[in-house]
Coordinates of C-alpha atoms and ligand atoms in Angstrom, one line a residue:
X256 CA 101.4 -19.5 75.9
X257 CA 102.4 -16.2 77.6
X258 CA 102.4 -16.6 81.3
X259 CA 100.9 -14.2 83.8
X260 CA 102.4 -11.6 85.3
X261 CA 103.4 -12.5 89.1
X262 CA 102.9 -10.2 91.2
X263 CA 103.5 -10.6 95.1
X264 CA 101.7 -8.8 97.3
X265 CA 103.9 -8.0 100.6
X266 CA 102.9 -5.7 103.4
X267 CA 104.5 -2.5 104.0
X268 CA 106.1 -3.0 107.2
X269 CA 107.9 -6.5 106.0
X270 CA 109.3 -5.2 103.0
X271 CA 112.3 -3.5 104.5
X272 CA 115.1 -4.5 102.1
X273 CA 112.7 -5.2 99.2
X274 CA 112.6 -3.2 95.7
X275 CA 109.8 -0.9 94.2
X276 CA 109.0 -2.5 91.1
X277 CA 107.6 1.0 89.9
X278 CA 108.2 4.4 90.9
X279 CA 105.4 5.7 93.3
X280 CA 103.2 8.8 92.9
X281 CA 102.1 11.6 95.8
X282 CA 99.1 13.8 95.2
X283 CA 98.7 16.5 97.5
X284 CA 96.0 18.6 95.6
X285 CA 97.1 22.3 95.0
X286 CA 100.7 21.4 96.7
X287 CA 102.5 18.8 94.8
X288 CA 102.2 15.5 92.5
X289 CA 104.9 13.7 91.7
X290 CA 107.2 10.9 92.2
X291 CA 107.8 10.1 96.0
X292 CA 109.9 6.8 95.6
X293 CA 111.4 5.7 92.3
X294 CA 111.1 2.1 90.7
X295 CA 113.9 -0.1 91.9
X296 CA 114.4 2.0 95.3
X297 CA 115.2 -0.5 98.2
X298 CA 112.6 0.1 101.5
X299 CA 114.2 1.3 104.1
X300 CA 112.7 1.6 108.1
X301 CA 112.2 5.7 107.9
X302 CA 110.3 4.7 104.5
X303 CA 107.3 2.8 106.1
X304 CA 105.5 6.0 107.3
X305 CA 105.7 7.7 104.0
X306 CA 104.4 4.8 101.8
X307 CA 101.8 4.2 104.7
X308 CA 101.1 8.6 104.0
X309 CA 100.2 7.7 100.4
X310 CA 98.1 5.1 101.2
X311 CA 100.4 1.9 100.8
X312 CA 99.3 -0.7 103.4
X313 CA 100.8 -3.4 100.8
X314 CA 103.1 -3.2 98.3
X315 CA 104.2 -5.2 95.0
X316 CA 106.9 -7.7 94.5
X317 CA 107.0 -8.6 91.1
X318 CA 108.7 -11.7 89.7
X319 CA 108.7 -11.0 85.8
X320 CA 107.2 -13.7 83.7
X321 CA 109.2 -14.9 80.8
X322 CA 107.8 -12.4 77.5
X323 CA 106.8 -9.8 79.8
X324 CA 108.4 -6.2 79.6
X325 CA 108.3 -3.8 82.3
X326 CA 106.8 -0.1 81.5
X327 CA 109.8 1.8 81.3
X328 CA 111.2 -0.6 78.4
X329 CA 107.7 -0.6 77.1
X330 CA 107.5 3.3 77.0
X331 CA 111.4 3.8 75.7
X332 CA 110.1 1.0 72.6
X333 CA 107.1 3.2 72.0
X334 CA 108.9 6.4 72.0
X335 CA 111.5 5.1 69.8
X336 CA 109.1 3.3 67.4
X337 CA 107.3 6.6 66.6
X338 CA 110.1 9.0 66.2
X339 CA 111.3 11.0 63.3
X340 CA 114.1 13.4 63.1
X341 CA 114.4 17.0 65.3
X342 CA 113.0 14.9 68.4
X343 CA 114.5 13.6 71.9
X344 CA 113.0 11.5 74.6
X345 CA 112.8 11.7 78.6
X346 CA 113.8 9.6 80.8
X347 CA 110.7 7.2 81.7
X348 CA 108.9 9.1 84.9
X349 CA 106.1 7.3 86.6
X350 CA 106.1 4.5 83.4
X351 CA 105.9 7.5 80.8
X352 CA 108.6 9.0 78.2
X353 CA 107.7 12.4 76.9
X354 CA 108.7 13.1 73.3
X355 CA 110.2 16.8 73.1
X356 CA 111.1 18.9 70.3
X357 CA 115.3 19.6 69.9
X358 CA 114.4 22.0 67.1
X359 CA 112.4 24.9 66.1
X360 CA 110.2 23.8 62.9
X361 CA 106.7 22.1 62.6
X362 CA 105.1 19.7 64.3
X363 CA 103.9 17.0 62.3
X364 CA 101.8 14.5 63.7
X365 CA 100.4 11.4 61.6
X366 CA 96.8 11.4 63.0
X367 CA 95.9 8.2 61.6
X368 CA 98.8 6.1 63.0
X369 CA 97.7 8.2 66.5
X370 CA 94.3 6.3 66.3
X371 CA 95.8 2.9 64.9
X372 CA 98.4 2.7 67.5
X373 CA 95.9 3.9 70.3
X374 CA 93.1 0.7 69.4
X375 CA 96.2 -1.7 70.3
X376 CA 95.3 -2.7 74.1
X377 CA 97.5 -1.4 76.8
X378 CA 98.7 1.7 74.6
X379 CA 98.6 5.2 75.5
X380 CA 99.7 7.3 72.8
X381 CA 99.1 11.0 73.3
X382 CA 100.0 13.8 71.1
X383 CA 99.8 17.5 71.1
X384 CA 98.2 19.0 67.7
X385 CA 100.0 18.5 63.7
X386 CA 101.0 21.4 61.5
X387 CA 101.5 23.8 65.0
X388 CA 105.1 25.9 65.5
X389 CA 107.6 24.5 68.4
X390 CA 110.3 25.2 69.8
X391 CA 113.2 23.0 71.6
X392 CA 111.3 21.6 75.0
X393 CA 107.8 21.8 73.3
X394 CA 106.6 18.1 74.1
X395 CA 104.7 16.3 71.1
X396 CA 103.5 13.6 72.7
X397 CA 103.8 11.2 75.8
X398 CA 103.4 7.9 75.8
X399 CA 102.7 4.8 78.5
X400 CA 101.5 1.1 78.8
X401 CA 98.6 1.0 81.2
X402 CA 99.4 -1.9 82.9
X403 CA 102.9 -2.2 84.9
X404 CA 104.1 -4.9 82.6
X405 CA 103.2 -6.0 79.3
X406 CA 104.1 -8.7 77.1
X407 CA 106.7 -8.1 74.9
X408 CA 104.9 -9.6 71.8
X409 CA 102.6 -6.9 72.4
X410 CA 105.4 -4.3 71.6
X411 CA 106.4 -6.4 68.4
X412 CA 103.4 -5.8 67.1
X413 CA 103.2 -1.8 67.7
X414 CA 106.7 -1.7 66.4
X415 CA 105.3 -3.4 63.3
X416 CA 102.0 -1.4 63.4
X417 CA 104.5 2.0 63.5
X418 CA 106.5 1.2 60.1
X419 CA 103.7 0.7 58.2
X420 CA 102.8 4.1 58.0
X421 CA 104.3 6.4 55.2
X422 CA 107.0 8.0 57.3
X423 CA 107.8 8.7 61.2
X424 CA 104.4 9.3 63.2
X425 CA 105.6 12.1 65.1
X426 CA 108.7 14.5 63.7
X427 CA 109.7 18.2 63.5
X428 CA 110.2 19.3 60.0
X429 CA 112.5 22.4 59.3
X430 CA 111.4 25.7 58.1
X431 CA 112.9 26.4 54.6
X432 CA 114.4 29.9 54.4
X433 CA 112.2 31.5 51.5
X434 CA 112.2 35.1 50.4
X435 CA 109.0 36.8 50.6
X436 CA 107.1 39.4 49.0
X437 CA 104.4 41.3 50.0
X438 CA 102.0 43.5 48.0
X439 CA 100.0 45.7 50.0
X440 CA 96.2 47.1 48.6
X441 CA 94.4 49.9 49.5
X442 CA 93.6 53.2 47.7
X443 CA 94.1 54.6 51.6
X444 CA 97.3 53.6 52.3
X445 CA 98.5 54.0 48.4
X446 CA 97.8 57.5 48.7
X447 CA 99.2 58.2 52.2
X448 CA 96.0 59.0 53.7
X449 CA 96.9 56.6 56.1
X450 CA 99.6 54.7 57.6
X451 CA 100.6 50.8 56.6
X452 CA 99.9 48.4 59.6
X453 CA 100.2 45.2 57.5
X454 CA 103.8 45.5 56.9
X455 CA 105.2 45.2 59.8
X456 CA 103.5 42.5 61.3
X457 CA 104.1 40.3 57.6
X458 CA 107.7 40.9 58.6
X459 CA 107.5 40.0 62.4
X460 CA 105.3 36.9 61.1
X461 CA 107.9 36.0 58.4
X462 CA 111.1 36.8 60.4
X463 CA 110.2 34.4 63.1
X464 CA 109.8 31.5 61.0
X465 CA 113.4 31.7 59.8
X466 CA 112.4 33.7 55.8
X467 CA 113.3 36.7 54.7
X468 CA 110.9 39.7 53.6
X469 CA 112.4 40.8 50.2
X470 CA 110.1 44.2 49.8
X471 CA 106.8 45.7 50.2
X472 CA 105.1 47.5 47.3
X473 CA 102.0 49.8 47.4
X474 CA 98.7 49.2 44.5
X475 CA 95.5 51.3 44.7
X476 CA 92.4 49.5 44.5
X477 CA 93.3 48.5 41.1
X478 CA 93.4 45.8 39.5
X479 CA 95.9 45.8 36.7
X480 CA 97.8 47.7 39.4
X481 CA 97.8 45.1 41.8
X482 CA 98.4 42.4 39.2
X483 CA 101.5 44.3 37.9
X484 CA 102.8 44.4 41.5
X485 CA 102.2 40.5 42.1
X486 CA 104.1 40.0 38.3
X487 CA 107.2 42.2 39.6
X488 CA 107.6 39.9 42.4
X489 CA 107.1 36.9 40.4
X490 CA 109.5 37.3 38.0
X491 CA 111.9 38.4 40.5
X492 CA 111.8 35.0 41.4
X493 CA 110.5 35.1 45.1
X494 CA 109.0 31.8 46.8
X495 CA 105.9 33.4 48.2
X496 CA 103.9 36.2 47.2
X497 CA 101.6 37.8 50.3
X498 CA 98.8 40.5 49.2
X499 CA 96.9 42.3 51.8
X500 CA 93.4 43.9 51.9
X501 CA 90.8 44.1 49.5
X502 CA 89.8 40.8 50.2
X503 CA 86.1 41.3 51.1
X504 CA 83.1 42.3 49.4
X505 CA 83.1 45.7 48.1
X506 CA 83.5 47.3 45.3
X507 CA 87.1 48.3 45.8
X508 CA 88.0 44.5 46.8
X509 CA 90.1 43.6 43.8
X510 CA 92.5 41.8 45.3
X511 CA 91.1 38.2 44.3
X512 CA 90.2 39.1 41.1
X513 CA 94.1 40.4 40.5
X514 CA 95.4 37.1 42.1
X515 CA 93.5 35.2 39.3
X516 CA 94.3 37.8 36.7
X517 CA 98.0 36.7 37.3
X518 CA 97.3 33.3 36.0
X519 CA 97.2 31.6 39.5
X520 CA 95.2 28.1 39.9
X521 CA 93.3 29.3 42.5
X522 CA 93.5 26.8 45.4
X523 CA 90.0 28.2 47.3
X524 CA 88.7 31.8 48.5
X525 CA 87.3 31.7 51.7
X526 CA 88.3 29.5 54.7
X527 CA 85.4 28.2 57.8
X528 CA 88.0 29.6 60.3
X529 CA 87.5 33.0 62.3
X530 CA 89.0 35.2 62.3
X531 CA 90.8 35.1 58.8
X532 CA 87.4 33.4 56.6
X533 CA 88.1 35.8 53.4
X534 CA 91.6 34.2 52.9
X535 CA 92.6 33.1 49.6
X536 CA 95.4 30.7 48.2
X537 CA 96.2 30.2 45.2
X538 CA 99.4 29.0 42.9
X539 CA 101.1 30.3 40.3
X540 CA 103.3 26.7 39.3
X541 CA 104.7 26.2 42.2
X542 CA 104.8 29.7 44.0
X543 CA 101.7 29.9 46.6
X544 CA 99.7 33.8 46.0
X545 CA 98.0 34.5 49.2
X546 CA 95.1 37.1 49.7
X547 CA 95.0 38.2 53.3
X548 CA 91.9 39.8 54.2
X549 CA 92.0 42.5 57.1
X550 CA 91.9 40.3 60.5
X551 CA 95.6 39.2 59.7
X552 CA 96.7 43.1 60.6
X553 CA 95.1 42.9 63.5
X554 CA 94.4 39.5 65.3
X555 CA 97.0 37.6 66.6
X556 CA 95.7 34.1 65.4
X557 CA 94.1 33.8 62.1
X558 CA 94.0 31.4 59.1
X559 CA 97.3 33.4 57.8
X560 CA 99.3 31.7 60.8
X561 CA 97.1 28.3 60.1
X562 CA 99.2 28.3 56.4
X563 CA 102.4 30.5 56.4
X564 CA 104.2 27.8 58.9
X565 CA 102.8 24.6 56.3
X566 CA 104.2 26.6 53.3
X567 CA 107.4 28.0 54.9
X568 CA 108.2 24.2 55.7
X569 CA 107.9 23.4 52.2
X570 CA 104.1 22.1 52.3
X571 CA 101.8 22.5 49.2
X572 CA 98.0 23.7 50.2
X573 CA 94.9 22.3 49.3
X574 CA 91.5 22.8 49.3
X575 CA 90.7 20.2 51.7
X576 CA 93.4 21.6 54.1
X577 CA 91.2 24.6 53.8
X578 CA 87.5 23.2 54.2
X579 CA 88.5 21.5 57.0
X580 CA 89.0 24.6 59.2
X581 CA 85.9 24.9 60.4
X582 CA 85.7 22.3 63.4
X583 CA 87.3 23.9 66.1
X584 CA 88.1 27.1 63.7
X585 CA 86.1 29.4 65.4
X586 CA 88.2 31.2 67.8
X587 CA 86.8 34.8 67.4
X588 CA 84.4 36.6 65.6
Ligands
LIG825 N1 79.1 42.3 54.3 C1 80.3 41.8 54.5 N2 81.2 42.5 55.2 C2 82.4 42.1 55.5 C3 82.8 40.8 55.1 C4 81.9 40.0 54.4 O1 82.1 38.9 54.0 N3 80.6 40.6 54.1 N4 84.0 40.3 55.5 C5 84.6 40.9 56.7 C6 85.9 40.4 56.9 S1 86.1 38.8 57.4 C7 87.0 41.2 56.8 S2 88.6 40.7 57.2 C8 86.9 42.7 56.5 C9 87.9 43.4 55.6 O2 88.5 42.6 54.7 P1 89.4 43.3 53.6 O3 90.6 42.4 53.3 O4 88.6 43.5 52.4 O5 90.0 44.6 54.1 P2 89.8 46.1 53.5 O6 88.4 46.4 53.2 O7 90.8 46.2 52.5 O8 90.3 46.9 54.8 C10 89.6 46.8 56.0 C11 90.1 47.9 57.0 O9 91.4 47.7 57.2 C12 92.2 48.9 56.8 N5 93.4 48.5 56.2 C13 93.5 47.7 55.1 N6 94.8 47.6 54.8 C14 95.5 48.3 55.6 C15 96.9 48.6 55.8 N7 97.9 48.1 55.0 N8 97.3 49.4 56.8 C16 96.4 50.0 57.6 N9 95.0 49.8 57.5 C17 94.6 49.0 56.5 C18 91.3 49.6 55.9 O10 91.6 51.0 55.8 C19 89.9 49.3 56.5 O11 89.6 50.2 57.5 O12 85.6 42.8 55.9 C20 84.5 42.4 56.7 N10 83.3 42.8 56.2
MOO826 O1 88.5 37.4 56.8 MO1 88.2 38.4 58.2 O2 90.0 38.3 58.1 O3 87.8 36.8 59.1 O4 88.2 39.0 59.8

């Protein structure tokens, strides 16, 4: 039998010389929220109208039960229980640690062990969005117990909870440095009529993730063209092949058709997301082909920058990754 927590309540003017037993939080809407007294601070006289300010006729004296821990243990146990590699924690502030990235790579966020961990009472577990780009000082997640003191068995149990899943709950995963090449369609550009847009921002988009563009090289809206360009880079050995335009519906949209012709296992064509939705990725072995339809030279967002971070951290695509777009995909259109 665990004991109750016991918790003295002491008014504010006789607890000169007492300790917080938890740090103590201002609001003063639009000007400032934070931490006005931290736990363990001992009341002073010229603290009495300041804790009064915020509201504190009384405050807490607690005398720990045997198998209770506070919430700054309890948040450091969480923390630590659900951290992989390329992570550091905070400090606990107000009873919560923040989990922050130390690295650039991608976020990867176990959703289920998020929900599983989150049913356990007295938990809060809260995490940004999986599979997004961070850098050092991005916060993942923050976690809390909701009451001020929780019993320790409680912990054991998360802790337990926590291993069972394949592999830490919340991590940042390294980008891989790949070599890249792109293949870029369109009897307009092929011919000089005129200029390439898609080239530079492939290179911006595959600079910043840490890969290297190895060349760009021009097809007309052919098909055997395009195919022959797509080979070249292939059996120059690159890791990712990128071809741009031609992705839509008219006649001189050959690029998914050339993709195919290559031999590729087509992983799906067409994505619920918007902008981006006539994306294709496919695989030849273990090299992904994409097809980037038009939106990707132009909008800053799209399905491209859903997949390019996954696949530059060494992630294989599949079609579910791709169906499942559509909830919360549309972002413009
Ligand atoms: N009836 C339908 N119309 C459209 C559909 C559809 O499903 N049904 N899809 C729309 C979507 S979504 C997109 S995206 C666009 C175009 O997709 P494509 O990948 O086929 O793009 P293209 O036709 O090749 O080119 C569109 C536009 O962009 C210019 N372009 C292409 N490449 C370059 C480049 N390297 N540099 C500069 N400019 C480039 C091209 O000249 C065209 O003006 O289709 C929608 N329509
Ligand atoms: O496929 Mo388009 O790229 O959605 O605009």
């Amino acid at each position: 039998m665990v004991e109750k927590p016991k918790l003295r309540e002491v008014p504010v003017r006789e607890a000169i010389g007492m300790m917080l037993p938890h740090d103590m939080t201002q609001i003063l809407p639009g000007e400032f929220k934070g931490r006005l007294f931290k736990k363990g601070h001992v009341i002073t006289e010229a603290d009495i109208e300041p804790l009064l300010s915020i509201g504190k006729e009384h405050i807490y004296v607690l005398e720990m039960p045997e198998g209770f821990i506070h919430e700054e243990e309890a948040g450091i146990r969480i923390a630590k229980a659900v951290s992989g590699q390329g992570l550091t924690l905070t400090p606990p502030y107000e009873g919560k640690v923040s989990i922050k990235a130390s690295r650039t790579g991608l976020a990867k966020i176990n959703e289920e062990a998020v929900h599983a961990l989150n049913a356990l009472e007295g938990i809060a577990f809260s995490t940004v969005y999986g599979d997004q780009v961070v850098h050092p000082g991005h916060t993942l997640a923050a976690t809390r117990i909701i009451p001020l003191i929780i019993e320790e068995e409680r912990i054991v149990e998360l802790e337990k909870l926590a291993k069972q899943f394949d592999g830490p709950i919340v991590e940042v995963k390294l980008f891989q440095e790949k070599q890249v090449g792109l293949v870029t369609t369109g009897g307009e550009v092929f011919s000089g009529r005129i200029e390439d847009k898609f080239g530079p921002v492939i290179r911006n988009k595959v600079e910043a993730l840490g890969s290297t563009l190895v060349g760009q090289r021009f097809a007309p809206d052919d098909k055997e063209a395009i195919e022959q360009q797509i080979r070249s880079f292939l059996d120059e050995g690159v890791d990712l092949v990128l071809v741009t335009g031609g992705m839509s519906v008219d006649p001189d949209d050959r690029t998914p058709g050339a993709i195919a012709g290559v031999g590729a296992e087509v992983v799906r064509y067409g994505t619920p997301m918007l902008p981006g939705s006539m994306l294709m990725v496919a695989y030849k072995g273990d090299i992904p082909i994409l097809g980037l339809p038009g939106a990707v030279m132009h909008e800053p967002f799209t399905s491209f920058d859903v997949f390019l971070p996954r696949i530059l951290a060494g992630e294989r695509i599949v079609a579910s990754d791709m169906t499942r777009l559509g909830y919360g995909g549309l972002r413009k259109c």
